[in-house]
Amino acid sequence: MRKVSTGFVYFFGALGGLLFGYDTGVISGAILFIQKQMHLGSWQQGWVVSAVLLGAILGAAIIGPSSDRYGRRKLLLLSAIIFFVGAVGSGLAPEFWTLIISRVVLGMAVGAASALIPTYLAELSPADKRGTVSSLFQLMVMTGILLAYVTNYAWAGFYTGWRWMLGFAAIPAALLFLGGLILPESPRFLVKTGHADQARAVLDTMNKHDTAAVETELAQIKEQAQMKNGGWSELFGKMVRPSLIIGIGLAIFQQVMGCNTVLYYAPTIFTDVGFGVNAALLAHIGIGVFNVIVTAIAVAIMDKIDRKKMLNVGAVGMGISLFVMSIGMKFSGGSQAAAIISVIALTIYIAFFSATWGPVMWVMIGEVFPLNIRGLGNSFASVINWSANMIVSLTFPTLLNFFGTGSLFIGYGVLCFASIWFVQKKVFETRNRSLEDIEATLRAKAGETAQDLSTVK
């Protein structure tokens, strides 16, 4: 393995998350200028925004499973190239259809990153640091969203500003590619492809030269790696079912709690309170900064608090915040105090999401699937997450017209509380457990007899 620090590996491993956040967040400002210059109708505007989501579903479905065959690192490099092409194409697009195609290409890289990076980070990090390291992905996503808000504000005064907003993503994409050339391959994939010595070197670096820890982990990986790569029948089989339920359930609940709709709606709430458009964009940057700070706190505590506890506390906090925000919005038309209460509740909601469901969902889908189908399992959960994101985003304007702001967010709040039942009944704890231990437990519960179970008590 090339001599690189663990910090370098974790930073560049998670850098795809920054592109993920930037490319999904930047369109909220850019679309205001695109629609005027390209004379887009509401249907066309919807497609410019949603094209990334469509591409993300395709990217997670196609590129994610390929990482089981070709390795995590090669696919990460491919994602960086796709990010670069999509960003440059979006910035230079002369008309509507070129922009849509470029945004779909960009979305494929976003979807690939969401499927690849949690797996890559989970497989590189020691068990006692895995939550912290894996949640760096979500911290990068939030940093990318903040960067998008800042560039939206910075280039808002230029006629071609939207082209710079969209094209700027090519810079971190190029950085990701250059960093990816130096990144190590996942030790799990190296063992699986017969490169145990290289895997030992990677583990030695990631475990800070703790020889005993390296040999123990390598022995566990070798036992699990003897199994052939699995396919769809294994993913939907009895042994993987508990993991699949967790992956699907967390992916759907993370979206139907309204996280993206609340973030999209934030500038409107600020203008309702009486902020001007510029002030609303600045307030949006303020929320972005707050988001990053709260996510950084979550990264710091991720391996000190059980995952299930974080999910439940987050669901309660988000649900109560949405109820308070809904009540405030019902009265905000005639009351400045009610409008301010809505803004405070929205900020608290975002804090709870950023500290819990935002990072924990991505951490857990990187942990719960067995090695021989980990890429496929992560990919499938990511496809579900992006599909739920697209459905929630596309139905939000219609539901908003039908129910009104106050009532609609109460519905999202109810779903927050429904998630507590799911977490209690269907989710098993993964904190401080090695990936091999989690897999051995799944096999034991399914009654499978395998060589690797001989050491499990």
Short mmCIF file of C-alpha atoms in Angstrom, two decimals:
data_model
loop_
_atom_site.label_atom_id
_atom_site.label_comp_id
_atom_site.label_asym_id
_atom_site.label_seq_id
_atom_site.Cartn_x
_atom_site.Cartn_y
_atom_site.Cartn_z
CA MET A 1 0.00 0.00 0.00
CA ARG A 2 1.22 3.51 -0.80
CA LYS A 3 2.27 5.41 2.33
CA VAL A 4 -0.73 7.63 3.01
CA SER A 5 -2.24 8.73 6.31
CA THR A 6 -5.58 7.40 7.57
CA GLY A 7 -6.88 10.99 7.52
CA PHE A 8 -6.10 11.25 3.78
CA VAL A 9 -7.89 7.96 3.11
CA TYR A 10 -10.98 8.95 5.08
CA PHE A 11 -11.13 12.47 3.56
CA PHE A 12 -10.81 11.41 -0.07
CA GLY A 13 -12.92 8.29 0.53
CA ALA A 14 -15.76 10.54 1.70
CA LEU A 15 -15.17 13.35 -0.85
CA GLY A 16 -17.80 11.88 -3.19
CA GLY A 17 -20.31 12.87 -0.49
CA LEU A 18 -19.38 16.54 -1.01
CA LEU A 19 -20.19 16.20 -4.73
CA PHE A 20 -23.40 14.35 -3.81
CA GLY A 21 -24.47 17.25 -1.53
CA TYR A 22 -23.33 20.00 -3.89
CA ASP A 23 -25.01 18.61 -7.00
CA THR A 24 -28.33 17.96 -5.23
CA GLY A 25 -28.30 21.33 -3.41
CA VAL A 26 -27.04 23.76 -6.07
CA ILE A 27 -30.09 23.44 -8.33
CA SER A 28 -32.34 25.19 -5.76
CA GLY A 29 -30.61 28.50 -6.60
CA ALA A 30 -29.62 27.82 -10.20
CA ILE A 31 -33.17 26.97 -11.36
CA LEU A 32 -34.32 30.56 -10.66
CA PHE A 33 -31.99 31.77 -13.44
CA ILE A 34 -32.23 28.74 -15.77
CA GLN A 35 -36.02 29.04 -16.05
CA LYS A 36 -35.77 32.71 -17.13
CA GLN A 37 -32.97 32.26 -19.66
CA MET A 38 -34.28 29.02 -21.19
CA HIS A 39 -37.95 30.09 -20.83
CA LEU A 40 -38.93 26.86 -19.08
CA GLY A 41 -42.45 25.88 -18.08
CA SER A 42 -43.21 24.34 -14.68
CA TRP A 43 -43.03 20.77 -16.11
CA GLN A 44 -39.59 21.48 -17.63
CA GLN A 45 -38.38 23.06 -14.38
CA GLY A 46 -39.48 19.94 -12.51
CA TRP A 47 -37.41 17.77 -14.84
CA VAL A 48 -34.29 19.93 -14.52
CA VAL A 49 -34.52 19.48 -10.73
CA SER A 50 -35.53 15.78 -10.81
CA ALA A 51 -33.12 14.61 -13.55
CA VAL A 52 -30.37 14.13 -10.94
CA LEU A 53 -32.72 11.91 -8.88
CA LEU A 54 -33.51 9.78 -11.95
CA GLY A 55 -29.79 9.47 -12.72
CA ALA A 56 -29.09 8.61 -9.08
CA ILE A 57 -31.49 5.65 -9.22
CA LEU A 58 -29.71 4.40 -12.38
CA GLY A 59 -26.22 4.97 -10.92
CA ALA A 60 -26.99 3.20 -7.65
CA ALA A 61 -28.56 0.29 -9.56
CA ILE A 62 -25.80 -0.17 -12.16
CA ILE A 63 -22.50 0.96 -10.60
CA GLY A 64 -23.08 -0.14 -6.98
CA PRO A 65 -23.31 -3.92 -7.65
CA SER A 66 -20.29 -3.72 -10.00
CA SER A 67 -18.09 -2.90 -6.99
CA ASP A 68 -18.42 -6.53 -5.84
CA ARG A 69 -16.80 -7.57 -9.13
CA TYR A 70 -14.33 -4.77 -9.96
CA GLY A 71 -13.50 -3.31 -6.55
CA ARG A 72 -14.60 -0.24 -4.61
CA ARG A 73 -11.64 1.98 -5.64
CA LYS A 74 -11.96 1.51 -9.44
CA LEU A 75 -15.65 2.35 -9.32
CA LEU A 76 -14.91 5.41 -7.16
CA LEU A 77 -12.51 6.64 -9.89
CA LEU A 78 -15.18 5.98 -12.53
CA SER A 79 -17.69 7.97 -10.45
CA ALA A 80 -15.25 10.92 -10.32
CA ILE A 81 -14.99 10.91 -14.14
CA ILE A 82 -18.80 10.79 -14.48
CA PHE A 83 -19.11 13.65 -11.94
CA PHE A 84 -16.66 15.73 -14.01
CA VAL A 85 -18.40 15.06 -17.35
CA GLY A 86 -21.85 15.76 -15.88
CA ALA A 87 -20.74 19.01 -14.20
CA VAL A 88 -19.00 20.40 -17.32
CA GLY A 89 -21.94 19.33 -19.51
CA SER A 90 -24.46 21.04 -17.20
CA GLY A 91 -22.44 24.27 -17.08
CA LEU A 92 -22.04 24.46 -20.88
CA ALA A 93 -25.53 23.16 -21.85
CA PRO A 94 -26.88 25.30 -24.75
CA GLU A 95 -30.51 24.18 -24.42
CA PHE A 96 -33.01 22.18 -22.33
CA TRP A 97 -32.37 18.61 -23.51
CA THR A 98 -28.56 18.85 -23.23
CA LEU A 99 -29.04 20.15 -19.69
CA ILE A 100 -31.38 17.26 -18.83
CA ILE A 101 -28.99 14.62 -20.22
CA SER A 102 -26.03 16.21 -18.38
CA ARG A 103 -28.06 16.27 -15.13
CA VAL A 104 -28.97 12.57 -15.55
CA VAL A 105 -25.26 11.76 -16.10
CA LEU A 106 -24.42 13.78 -12.99
CA GLY A 107 -27.12 11.92 -11.08
CA MET A 108 -25.57 8.57 -12.04
CA ALA A 109 -22.38 9.64 -10.27
CA VAL A 110 -24.39 10.85 -7.24
CA GLY A 111 -26.20 7.49 -7.02
CA ALA A 112 -22.97 5.55 -7.48
CA ALA A 113 -21.32 7.57 -4.69
CA SER A 114 -24.24 6.91 -2.33
CA ALA A 115 -23.93 3.15 -2.94
CA LEU A 116 -20.12 2.93 -2.98
CA ILE A 117 -18.83 5.25 -0.29
CA PRO A 118 -20.64 3.89 2.80
CA THR A 119 -19.41 0.39 1.84
CA TYR A 120 -15.85 1.57 1.16
CA LEU A 121 -15.55 3.52 4.42
CA ALA A 122 -17.16 0.74 6.49
CA GLU A 123 -14.73 -1.83 5.07
CA LEU A 124 -11.65 0.33 5.67
CA SER A 125 -12.32 1.40 9.26
CA PRO A 126 -11.75 -0.57 12.50
CA ALA A 127 -14.96 -1.66 14.29
CA ASP A 128 -14.60 0.86 17.15
CA LYS A 129 -14.25 3.78 14.69
CA ARG A 130 -16.56 2.61 11.92
CA GLY A 131 -19.55 4.77 12.87
CA THR A 132 -17.43 7.90 13.06
CA VAL A 133 -15.62 7.19 9.79
CA SER A 134 -18.73 6.11 7.87
CA SER A 135 -20.66 9.18 9.02
CA LEU A 136 -17.96 11.38 7.43
CA PHE A 137 -19.90 10.67 4.22
CA GLN A 138 -22.96 12.53 5.60
CA LEU A 139 -20.72 15.34 6.92
CA MET A 140 -19.34 15.73 3.39
CA VAL A 141 -22.91 15.72 1.98
CA MET A 142 -23.89 18.56 4.34
CA THR A 143 -20.66 20.45 3.52
CA GLY A 144 -21.49 20.05 -0.18
CA ILE A 145 -25.00 21.45 0.37
CA LEU A 146 -23.51 24.42 2.28
CA LEU A 147 -21.00 25.01 -0.55
CA ALA A 148 -23.93 24.97 -3.00
CA TYR A 149 -25.80 27.63 -0.96
CA VAL A 150 -22.66 29.81 -0.86
CA THR A 151 -22.03 29.56 -4.62
CA ASN A 152 -25.74 30.25 -5.30
CA TYR A 153 -25.41 33.48 -3.32
CA ALA A 154 -21.99 34.40 -4.78
CA TRP A 155 -22.99 34.04 -8.44
CA ALA A 156 -26.62 35.18 -8.16
CA GLY A 157 -25.76 38.62 -9.58
CA PHE A 158 -24.22 37.33 -12.85
CA TYR A 159 -26.21 36.64 -16.02
CA THR A 160 -24.28 33.39 -16.63
CA GLY A 161 -24.12 32.72 -12.88
CA TRP A 162 -26.10 29.47 -13.09
CA ARG A 163 -23.49 28.01 -15.48
CA TRP A 164 -20.76 28.68 -12.92
CA MET A 165 -22.95 27.26 -10.14
CA LEU A 166 -23.42 23.96 -12.01
CA GLY A 167 -19.93 23.79 -13.58
CA PHE A 168 -18.08 24.47 -10.30
CA ALA A 169 -18.64 20.81 -9.28
CA ALA A 170 -16.00 19.81 -11.84
CA ILE A 171 -13.26 21.07 -9.45
CA PRO A 172 -14.00 18.69 -6.52
CA ALA A 173 -14.66 15.92 -9.11
CA ALA A 174 -11.11 16.35 -10.45
CA LEU A 175 -9.77 16.35 -6.86
CA LEU A 176 -11.67 13.13 -6.12
CA PHE A 177 -10.11 11.47 -9.17
CA LEU A 178 -6.56 12.56 -8.25
CA GLY A 179 -7.05 11.47 -4.63
CA GLY A 180 -8.60 8.21 -5.79
CA LEU A 181 -5.41 7.31 -7.67
CA ILE A 182 -3.62 7.13 -4.29
CA LEU A 183 -6.43 5.57 -2.23
CA PRO A 184 -6.05 1.90 -1.22
CA GLU A 185 -8.49 -0.80 -2.28
CA SER A 186 -10.84 -2.22 0.37
CA PRO A 187 -9.04 -5.01 2.32
CA ARG A 188 -12.20 -7.14 2.07
CA PHE A 189 -12.11 -6.95 -1.74
CA LEU A 190 -8.35 -7.60 -1.81
CA VAL A 191 -8.72 -10.80 0.23
CA LYS A 192 -11.63 -11.90 -1.94
CA THR A 193 -9.47 -11.51 -5.08
CA GLY A 194 -6.44 -13.34 -3.63
CA HIS A 195 -4.31 -10.36 -2.56
CA ALA A 196 -4.03 -11.10 1.16
CA ASP A 197 -0.59 -9.45 1.54
CA GLN A 198 -1.90 -6.17 0.10
CA ALA A 199 -4.93 -6.45 2.40
CA ARG A 200 -2.61 -6.91 5.40
CA ALA A 201 -0.68 -3.75 4.43
CA VAL A 202 -3.93 -1.73 4.18
CA LEU A 203 -5.18 -3.07 7.52
CA ASP A 204 -1.81 -2.29 9.10
CA THR A 205 -2.13 1.37 8.09
CA MET A 206 -5.79 1.67 9.08
CA ASN A 207 -5.20 -0.01 12.47
CA LYS A 208 -2.16 2.19 13.25
CA HIS A 209 0.26 -0.78 13.08
CA ASP A 210 -1.54 -2.82 15.77
CA THR A 211 -0.29 -6.24 14.59
CA ALA A 212 -2.64 -8.29 16.80
CA ALA A 213 -5.72 -6.38 15.57
CA VAL A 214 -4.57 -6.72 11.95
CA GLU A 215 -4.08 -10.50 12.15
CA THR A 216 -7.41 -11.03 13.96
CA GLU A 217 -9.32 -8.96 11.40
CA LEU A 218 -7.50 -10.56 8.46
CA ALA A 219 -8.33 -14.05 9.72
CA GLN A 220 -12.03 -13.14 10.02
CA ILE A 221 -12.05 -11.60 6.54
CA LYS A 222 -10.40 -14.70 5.03
CA GLU A 223 -13.09 -16.96 6.52
CA GLN A 224 -15.94 -14.80 5.17
CA ALA A 225 -14.24 -14.32 1.79
CA GLN A 226 -14.37 -18.07 1.04
CA MET A 227 -18.02 -17.64 0.09
CA LYS A 228 -18.80 -16.97 -3.57
CA ASN A 229 -20.18 -13.60 -4.65
CA GLY A 230 -23.92 -13.67 -4.16
CA GLY A 231 -26.68 -12.39 -6.42
CA TRP A 232 -30.34 -11.46 -6.21
CA SER A 233 -31.38 -14.87 -4.83
CA GLU A 234 -28.99 -14.40 -1.88
CA LEU A 235 -30.12 -10.79 -1.35
CA PHE A 236 -33.75 -11.93 -1.02
CA GLY A 237 -32.86 -15.16 0.79
CA LYS A 238 -33.65 -16.10 4.38
CA MET A 239 -30.21 -15.30 5.80
CA VAL A 240 -30.02 -11.72 4.47
CA ARG A 241 -33.70 -10.88 5.11
CA PRO A 242 -33.11 -9.02 8.43
CA SER A 243 -30.46 -6.86 6.75
CA LEU A 244 -32.66 -6.24 3.71
CA ILE A 245 -35.58 -5.14 5.91
CA ILE A 246 -33.27 -2.72 7.74
CA GLY A 247 -31.86 -1.36 4.46
CA ILE A 248 -35.28 -0.83 2.83
CA GLY A 249 -36.98 0.48 5.98
CA LEU A 250 -34.30 3.01 6.92
CA ALA A 251 -33.95 4.16 3.28
CA ILE A 252 -37.70 4.84 2.98
CA PHE A 253 -38.24 6.36 6.43
CA GLN A 254 -35.28 8.73 5.98
CA GLN A 255 -37.12 10.29 3.02
CA VAL A 256 -40.80 10.13 4.06
CA MET A 257 -39.99 12.03 7.27
CA GLY A 258 -39.85 15.05 4.95
CA CYS A 259 -36.14 15.90 5.24
CA ASN A 260 -35.70 17.12 1.66
CA THR A 261 -39.05 18.89 1.46
CA VAL A 262 -38.26 20.83 4.64
CA LEU A 263 -34.85 21.82 3.24
CA TYR A 264 -36.40 22.85 -0.10
CA TYR A 265 -39.13 24.80 1.70
CA ALA A 266 -36.75 26.66 4.06
CA PRO A 267 -36.28 29.79 1.85
CA THR A 268 -40.07 30.12 1.43
CA ILE A 269 -40.59 30.04 5.20
CA PHE A 270 -37.95 32.76 5.60
CA THR A 271 -39.67 34.97 3.00
CA ASP A 272 -43.03 34.35 4.74
CA VAL A 273 -41.54 35.76 7.95
CA GLY A 274 -40.65 38.91 6.07
CA PHE A 275 -37.08 38.30 4.86
CA GLY A 276 -36.17 39.64 1.41
CA VAL A 277 -34.90 37.18 -1.23
CA ASN A 278 -31.23 38.03 -0.57
CA ALA A 279 -31.74 37.78 3.19
CA ALA A 280 -33.52 34.44 2.69
CA LEU A 281 -30.53 33.12 0.71
CA LEU A 282 -28.20 34.30 3.49
CA ALA A 283 -30.44 32.64 6.09
CA HIS A 284 -30.28 29.49 3.97
CA ILE A 285 -26.47 29.65 4.22
CA GLY A 286 -26.91 30.03 8.00
CA ILE A 287 -28.94 26.81 8.07
CA GLY A 288 -26.25 25.15 5.96
CA VAL A 289 -23.54 26.16 8.47
CA PHE A 290 -25.72 24.92 11.36
CA ASN A 291 -26.26 21.65 9.47
CA VAL A 292 -22.52 21.05 9.08
CA ILE A 293 -21.83 21.83 12.76
CA VAL A 294 -24.55 19.46 13.99
CA THR A 295 -23.41 16.71 11.61
CA ALA A 296 -19.81 17.17 12.85
CA ILE A 297 -21.09 16.64 16.42
CA ALA A 298 -22.90 13.49 15.24
CA VAL A 299 -19.63 12.21 13.70
CA ALA A 300 -17.87 12.75 17.04
CA ILE A 301 -20.48 10.82 19.07
CA MET A 302 -21.40 8.13 16.50
CA ASP A 303 -19.35 5.38 18.16
CA LYS A 304 -20.27 6.41 21.73
CA ILE A 305 -24.07 6.01 21.46
CA ASP A 306 -26.04 3.02 20.11
CA ARG A 307 -27.33 3.48 16.56
CA LYS A 308 -30.90 2.52 17.55
CA LYS A 309 -30.96 5.07 20.37
CA MET A 310 -29.82 7.82 17.97
CA LEU A 311 -32.54 6.90 15.47
CA ASN A 312 -35.28 6.92 18.14
CA VAL A 313 -34.19 10.20 19.74
CA GLY A 314 -33.97 11.75 16.27
CA ALA A 315 -37.46 10.56 15.31
CA VAL A 316 -39.01 12.02 18.50
CA GLY A 317 -37.19 15.35 18.06
CA MET A 318 -38.11 15.60 14.38
CA GLY A 319 -41.75 14.63 14.97
CA ILE A 320 -42.29 17.21 17.74
CA SER A 321 -40.50 19.91 15.69
CA LEU A 322 -42.77 19.24 12.68
CA PHE A 323 -45.91 19.44 14.84
CA VAL A 324 -44.76 22.79 16.32
CA MET A 325 -43.78 24.07 12.85
CA SER A 326 -47.19 23.07 11.44
CA ILE A 327 -49.08 24.88 14.20
CA GLY A 328 -46.87 27.95 13.74
CA MET A 329 -47.45 27.96 9.99
CA LYS A 330 -51.22 27.81 10.44
CA PHE A 331 -51.06 31.13 12.30
CA SER A 332 -48.03 32.71 10.62
CA GLY A 333 -50.17 34.79 8.22
CA GLY A 334 -51.38 37.08 10.97
CA SER A 335 -48.72 36.65 13.61
CA GLN A 336 -45.02 37.52 13.45
CA ALA A 337 -44.41 35.46 16.62
CA ALA A 338 -46.01 32.35 15.06
CA ALA A 339 -43.86 32.77 11.94
CA ILE A 340 -40.67 33.04 14.03
CA ILE A 341 -41.70 29.92 16.01
CA SER A 342 -42.01 28.10 12.65
CA VAL A 343 -38.47 29.10 11.68
CA ILE A 344 -37.07 27.98 15.08
CA ALA A 345 -38.94 24.65 14.83
CA LEU A 346 -37.62 24.15 11.28
CA THR A 347 -34.05 24.75 12.49
CA ILE A 348 -34.47 22.27 15.37
CA TYR A 349 -35.96 19.70 12.97
CA ILE A 350 -32.92 20.01 10.68
CA ALA A 351 -30.60 19.67 13.70
CA PHE A 352 -32.23 16.39 14.76
CA PHE A 353 -32.15 15.04 11.19
CA SER A 354 -28.50 16.01 10.63
CA ALA A 355 -27.41 14.45 13.94
CA THR A 356 -29.33 11.17 13.62
CA TRP A 357 -31.25 9.86 10.61
CA GLY A 358 -29.05 11.73 8.08
CA PRO A 359 -25.77 9.95 8.94
CA VAL A 360 -27.01 6.82 10.77
CA MET A 361 -28.97 5.48 7.78
CA TRP A 362 -25.89 5.60 5.52
CA VAL A 363 -23.66 4.13 8.25
CA MET A 364 -25.99 1.19 8.87
CA ILE A 365 -26.57 0.20 5.24
CA GLY A 366 -22.77 0.03 4.95
CA GLU A 367 -22.64 -2.36 7.92
CA VAL A 368 -25.54 -4.80 7.81
CA PHE A 369 -25.03 -6.72 4.53
CA PRO A 370 -22.73 -9.80 4.29
CA LEU A 371 -19.45 -9.42 2.37
CA ASN A 372 -20.44 -11.55 -0.65
CA ILE A 373 -23.38 -9.24 -1.50
CA ARG A 374 -22.38 -6.02 0.28
CA GLY A 375 -22.09 -3.99 -2.94
CA LEU A 376 -25.42 -5.33 -4.23
CA GLY A 377 -27.17 -4.80 -0.87
CA ASN A 378 -25.90 -1.23 -0.49
CA SER A 379 -26.84 -0.53 -4.08
CA PHE A 380 -30.38 -1.87 -3.59
CA ALA A 381 -30.90 0.21 -0.41
CA SER A 382 -29.56 3.30 -2.23
CA VAL A 383 -31.95 2.72 -5.16
CA ILE A 384 -34.85 2.51 -2.66
CA ASN A 385 -33.63 5.72 -0.95
CA TRP A 386 -33.36 7.66 -4.22
CA SER A 387 -36.71 6.33 -5.46
CA ALA A 388 -38.38 7.44 -2.20
CA ASN A 389 -36.60 10.82 -2.53
CA MET A 390 -37.95 11.23 -6.07
CA ILE A 391 -41.52 10.23 -5.12
CA VAL A 392 -41.56 12.58 -2.09
CA SER A 393 -40.07 15.45 -4.14
CA LEU A 394 -42.49 15.00 -7.06
CA THR A 395 -45.60 14.61 -4.86
CA PHE A 396 -44.73 17.47 -2.48
CA PRO A 397 -46.13 20.38 -4.60
CA THR A 398 -49.41 18.49 -5.25
CA LEU A 399 -49.82 17.47 -1.60
CA LEU A 400 -48.97 21.02 -0.53
CA ASN A 401 -51.78 22.42 -2.70
CA PHE A 402 -54.23 19.81 -1.42
CA PHE A 403 -53.46 19.82 2.32
CA GLY A 404 -51.79 23.22 2.86
CA THR A 405 -48.50 23.75 4.68
CA GLY A 406 -49.78 23.24 8.22
CA SER A 407 -51.55 19.92 7.68
CA LEU A 408 -48.94 18.40 5.33
CA PHE A 409 -46.07 18.66 7.80
CA ILE A 410 -48.23 17.04 10.49
CA GLY A 411 -48.39 14.00 8.17
CA TYR A 412 -44.60 13.90 7.96
CA GLY A 413 -44.48 14.22 11.77
CA VAL A 414 -46.72 11.16 12.18
CA LEU A 415 -44.34 9.16 9.98
CA CYS A 416 -41.45 10.20 12.27
CA PHE A 417 -43.22 8.48 15.18
CA ALA A 418 -44.08 5.44 13.01
CA SER A 419 -40.34 4.99 12.41
CA ILE A 420 -39.80 4.36 16.15
CA TRP A 421 -41.90 1.18 15.94
CA PHE A 422 -39.85 0.04 12.94
CA VAL A 423 -36.50 0.69 14.66
CA GLN A 424 -37.58 -1.11 17.84
CA LYS A 425 -38.99 -4.17 16.05
CA LYS A 426 -36.80 -4.63 12.96
CA VAL A 427 -33.39 -2.99 13.48
CA PHE A 428 -30.52 -4.78 15.25
CA GLU A 429 -27.63 -2.93 16.89
CA THR A 430 -24.30 -2.73 15.01
CA ARG A 431 -22.16 -0.37 17.12
CA ASN A 432 -18.71 -1.70 18.11
CA ARG A 433 -19.26 -4.99 16.23
CA SER A 434 -16.98 -6.14 13.43
CA LEU A 435 -18.56 -6.63 10.00
CA GLU A 436 -17.63 -10.32 10.24
CA ASP A 437 -19.36 -10.66 13.63
CA ILE A 438 -22.55 -9.11 12.23
CA GLU A 439 -22.45 -11.53 9.28
CA ALA A 440 -21.77 -14.57 11.50
CA THR A 441 -24.79 -13.65 13.67
CA LEU A 442 -27.02 -13.43 10.57
CA ARG A 443 -25.86 -16.88 9.42
CA ALA A 444 -26.32 -18.37 12.90
CA LYS A 445 -29.87 -17.00 13.14
CA ALA A 446 -30.70 -18.39 9.71
CA GLY A 447 -29.44 -21.81 10.85
CA GLU A 448 -26.73 -21.95 8.19
CA THR A 449 -23.72 -24.12 8.86
CA ALA A 450 -20.55 -22.62 7.51
CA GLN A 451 -16.90 -22.98 8.36
CA ASP A 452 -16.84 -19.43 9.67
CA LEU A 453 -19.45 -20.25 12.33
CA SER A 454 -17.22 -22.71 14.17
CA THR A 455 -15.72 -19.91 16.25
CA VAL A 456 -19.00 -18.09 16.99
CA LYS A 457 -20.39 -18.65 20.48
#
